[in-house]
CSV table of C-alpha atoms in Angstrom, one decimal:
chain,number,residue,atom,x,y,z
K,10,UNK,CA,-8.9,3.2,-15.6
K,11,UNK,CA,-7.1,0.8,-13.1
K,12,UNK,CA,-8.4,1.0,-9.4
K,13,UNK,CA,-5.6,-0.5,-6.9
K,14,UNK,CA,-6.0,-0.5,-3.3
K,15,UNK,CA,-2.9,-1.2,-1.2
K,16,UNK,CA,-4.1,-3.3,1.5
K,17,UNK,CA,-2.5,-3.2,5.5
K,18,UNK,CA,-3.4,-3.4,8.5
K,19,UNK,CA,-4.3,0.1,10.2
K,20,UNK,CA,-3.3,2.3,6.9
K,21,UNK,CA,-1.1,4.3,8.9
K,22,UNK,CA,2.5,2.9,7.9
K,23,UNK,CA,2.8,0.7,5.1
K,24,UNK,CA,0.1,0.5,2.6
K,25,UNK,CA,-0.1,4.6,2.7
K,26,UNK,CA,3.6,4.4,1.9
K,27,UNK,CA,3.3,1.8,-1.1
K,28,UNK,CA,0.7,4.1,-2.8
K,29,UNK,CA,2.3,7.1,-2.4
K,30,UNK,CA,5.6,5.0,-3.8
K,31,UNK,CA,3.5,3.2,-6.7
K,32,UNK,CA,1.9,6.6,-7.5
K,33,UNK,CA,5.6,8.2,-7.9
K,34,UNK,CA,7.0,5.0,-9.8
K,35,UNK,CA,3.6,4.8,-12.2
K,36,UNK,CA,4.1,8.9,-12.9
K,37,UNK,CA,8.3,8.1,-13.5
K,38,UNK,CA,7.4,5.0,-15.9
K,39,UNK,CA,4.5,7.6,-17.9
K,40,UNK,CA,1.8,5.1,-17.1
K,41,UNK,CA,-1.9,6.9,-16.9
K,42,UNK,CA,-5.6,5.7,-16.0
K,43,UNK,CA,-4.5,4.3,-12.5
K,44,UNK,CA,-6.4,5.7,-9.4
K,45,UNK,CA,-4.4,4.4,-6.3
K,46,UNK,CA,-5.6,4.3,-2.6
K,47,UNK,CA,-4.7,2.3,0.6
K,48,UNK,CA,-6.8,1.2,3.3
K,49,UNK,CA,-6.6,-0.8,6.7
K,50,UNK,CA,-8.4,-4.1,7.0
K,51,UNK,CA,-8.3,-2.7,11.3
K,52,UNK,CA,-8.0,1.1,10.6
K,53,UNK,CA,-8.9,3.3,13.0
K,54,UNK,CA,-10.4,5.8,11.0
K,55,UNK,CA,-9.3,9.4,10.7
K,56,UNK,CA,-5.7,8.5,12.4
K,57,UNK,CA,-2.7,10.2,10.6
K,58,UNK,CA,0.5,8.4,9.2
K,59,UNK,CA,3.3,7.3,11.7
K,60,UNK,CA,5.9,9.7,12.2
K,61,UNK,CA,8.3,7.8,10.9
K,62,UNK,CA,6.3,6.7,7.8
K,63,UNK,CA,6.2,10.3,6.8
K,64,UNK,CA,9.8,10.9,7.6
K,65,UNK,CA,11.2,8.1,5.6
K,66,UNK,CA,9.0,9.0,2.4
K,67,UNK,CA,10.2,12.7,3.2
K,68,UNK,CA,13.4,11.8,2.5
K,69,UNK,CA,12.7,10.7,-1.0
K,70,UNK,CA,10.5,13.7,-1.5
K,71,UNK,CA,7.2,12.3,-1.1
K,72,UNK,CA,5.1,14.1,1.6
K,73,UNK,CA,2.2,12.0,3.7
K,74,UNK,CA,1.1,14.6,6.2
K,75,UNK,CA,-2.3,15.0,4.8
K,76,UNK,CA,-3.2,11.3,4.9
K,77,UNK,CA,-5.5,9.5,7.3
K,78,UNK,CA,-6.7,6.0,8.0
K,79,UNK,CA,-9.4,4.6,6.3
K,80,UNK,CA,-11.1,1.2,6.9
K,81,UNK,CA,-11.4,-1.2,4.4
K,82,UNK,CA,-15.1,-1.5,3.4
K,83,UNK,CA,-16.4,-4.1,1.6
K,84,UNK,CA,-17.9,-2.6,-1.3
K,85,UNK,CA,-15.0,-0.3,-2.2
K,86,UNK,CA,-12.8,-4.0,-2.1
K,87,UNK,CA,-15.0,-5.7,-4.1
K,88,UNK,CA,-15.2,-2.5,-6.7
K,89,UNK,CA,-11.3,-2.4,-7.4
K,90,UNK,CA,-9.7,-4.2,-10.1
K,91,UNK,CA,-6.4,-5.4,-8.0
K,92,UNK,CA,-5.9,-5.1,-4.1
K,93,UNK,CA,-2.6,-5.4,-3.1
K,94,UNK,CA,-1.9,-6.7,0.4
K,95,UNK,CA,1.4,-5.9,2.8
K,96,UNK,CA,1.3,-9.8,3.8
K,97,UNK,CA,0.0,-13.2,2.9
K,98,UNK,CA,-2.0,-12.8,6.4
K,99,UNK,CA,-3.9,-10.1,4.4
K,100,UNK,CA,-4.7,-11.8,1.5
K,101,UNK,CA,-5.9,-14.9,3.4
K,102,UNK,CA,-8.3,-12.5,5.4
K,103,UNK,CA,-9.7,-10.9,1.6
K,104,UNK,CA,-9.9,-14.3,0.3
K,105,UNK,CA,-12.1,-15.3,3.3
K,106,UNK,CA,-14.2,-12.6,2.7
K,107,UNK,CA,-15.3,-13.5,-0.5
K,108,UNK,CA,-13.1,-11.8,-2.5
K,109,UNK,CA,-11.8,-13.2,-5.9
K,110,UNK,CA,-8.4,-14.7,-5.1
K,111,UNK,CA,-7.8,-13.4,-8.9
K,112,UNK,CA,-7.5,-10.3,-8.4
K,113,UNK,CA,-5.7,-10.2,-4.9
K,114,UNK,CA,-1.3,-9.8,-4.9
K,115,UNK,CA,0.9,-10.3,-1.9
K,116,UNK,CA,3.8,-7.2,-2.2
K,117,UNK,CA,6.9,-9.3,-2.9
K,118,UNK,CA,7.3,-11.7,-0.6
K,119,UNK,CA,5.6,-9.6,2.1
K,120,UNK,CA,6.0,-6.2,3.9
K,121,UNK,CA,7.1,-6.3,7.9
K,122,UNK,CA,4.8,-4.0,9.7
K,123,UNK,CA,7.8,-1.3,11.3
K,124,UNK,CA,4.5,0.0,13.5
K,125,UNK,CA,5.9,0.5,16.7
K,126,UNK,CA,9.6,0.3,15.6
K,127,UNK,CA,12.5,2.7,14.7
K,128,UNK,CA,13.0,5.2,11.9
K,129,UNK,CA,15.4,2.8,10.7
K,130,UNK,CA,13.2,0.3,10.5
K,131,UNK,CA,10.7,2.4,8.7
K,132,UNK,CA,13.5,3.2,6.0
K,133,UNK,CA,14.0,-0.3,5.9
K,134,UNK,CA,10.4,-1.5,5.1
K,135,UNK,CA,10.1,1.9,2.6
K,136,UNK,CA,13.2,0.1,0.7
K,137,UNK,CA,11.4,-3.2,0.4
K,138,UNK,CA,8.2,-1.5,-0.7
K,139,UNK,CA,10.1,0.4,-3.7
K,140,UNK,CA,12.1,-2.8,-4.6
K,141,UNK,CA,8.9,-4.7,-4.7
K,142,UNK,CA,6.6,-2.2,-6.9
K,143,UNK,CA,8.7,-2.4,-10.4
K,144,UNK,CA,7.5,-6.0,-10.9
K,145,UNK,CA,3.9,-5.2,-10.3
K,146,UNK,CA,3.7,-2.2,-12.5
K,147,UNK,CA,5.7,-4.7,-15.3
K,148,UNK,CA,1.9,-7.2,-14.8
K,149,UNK,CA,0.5,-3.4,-15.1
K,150,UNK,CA,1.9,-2.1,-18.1
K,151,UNK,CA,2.0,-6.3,-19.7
């Protein structure tokens, strides 16, 4: 059993939207034994997903209605086998902490935060979430 925690910064855009997208991927590619969560390293706990956020995954028939913020605590971080974080900012601030840098990925080359921004713009950072996942499922599966 695998534990990943997608990493962002209030778990209401994108690291809600990577799991739900890494859990449809994983399920698409047969892999099993991986429980995958997201949290906020500044959540406000309890708020729902953006709007937007659960409009664009909507539209590619994932559904994030039910899902609300949850801060990042420090024994559930330290627990998981891999955290992966929207931006290098976030893996900086888990490295600080203490964290093993070993165990700690950067998405790609880094997720915008569309908080604040456009539908468009949350399609746009969906699409750079679901072009970044194959690879870390390949170190997954390898």
């Amino acid at each position: 059993m695998k534990h990943i925690i997608f990493i962002c910064t209030g778990n209401t855009c994108r690291s809600p939207m990577a799991a739900a997208l890494c859990e449809k991927l994983a399920a698409q590619r047969g892999m099993s034994g991986l429980v995958i969560e997201s949290r906020g390293l500044a959540a406000a706990s309890g708020d729902p997903a953006s709007p937007h956020a659960v409009e664009a995954l909507s539209e590619v028939g994932l559904e994030l209605t039910a899902h609300r913020a949850r801060q990042a605590g420090p024994d559930e971080l330290a627990a998981a086998d891999l955290l992966v974080c929207m931006t290098r900012s976030h893996r900086i601030i888990l490295e600080g902490a203490g964290l093993p840098a070993a165990k700690i990925r950067t998405l790609g080359v880094g997720i915008p935060d569309p908080f604040g921004g456009s539908l468009a713009d949350y399609r746009v950072c969906r699409d750079a979430i679901a072009a970044a996942l194959p690879p870390l499922l390949d170190e997954l599966e390898g």
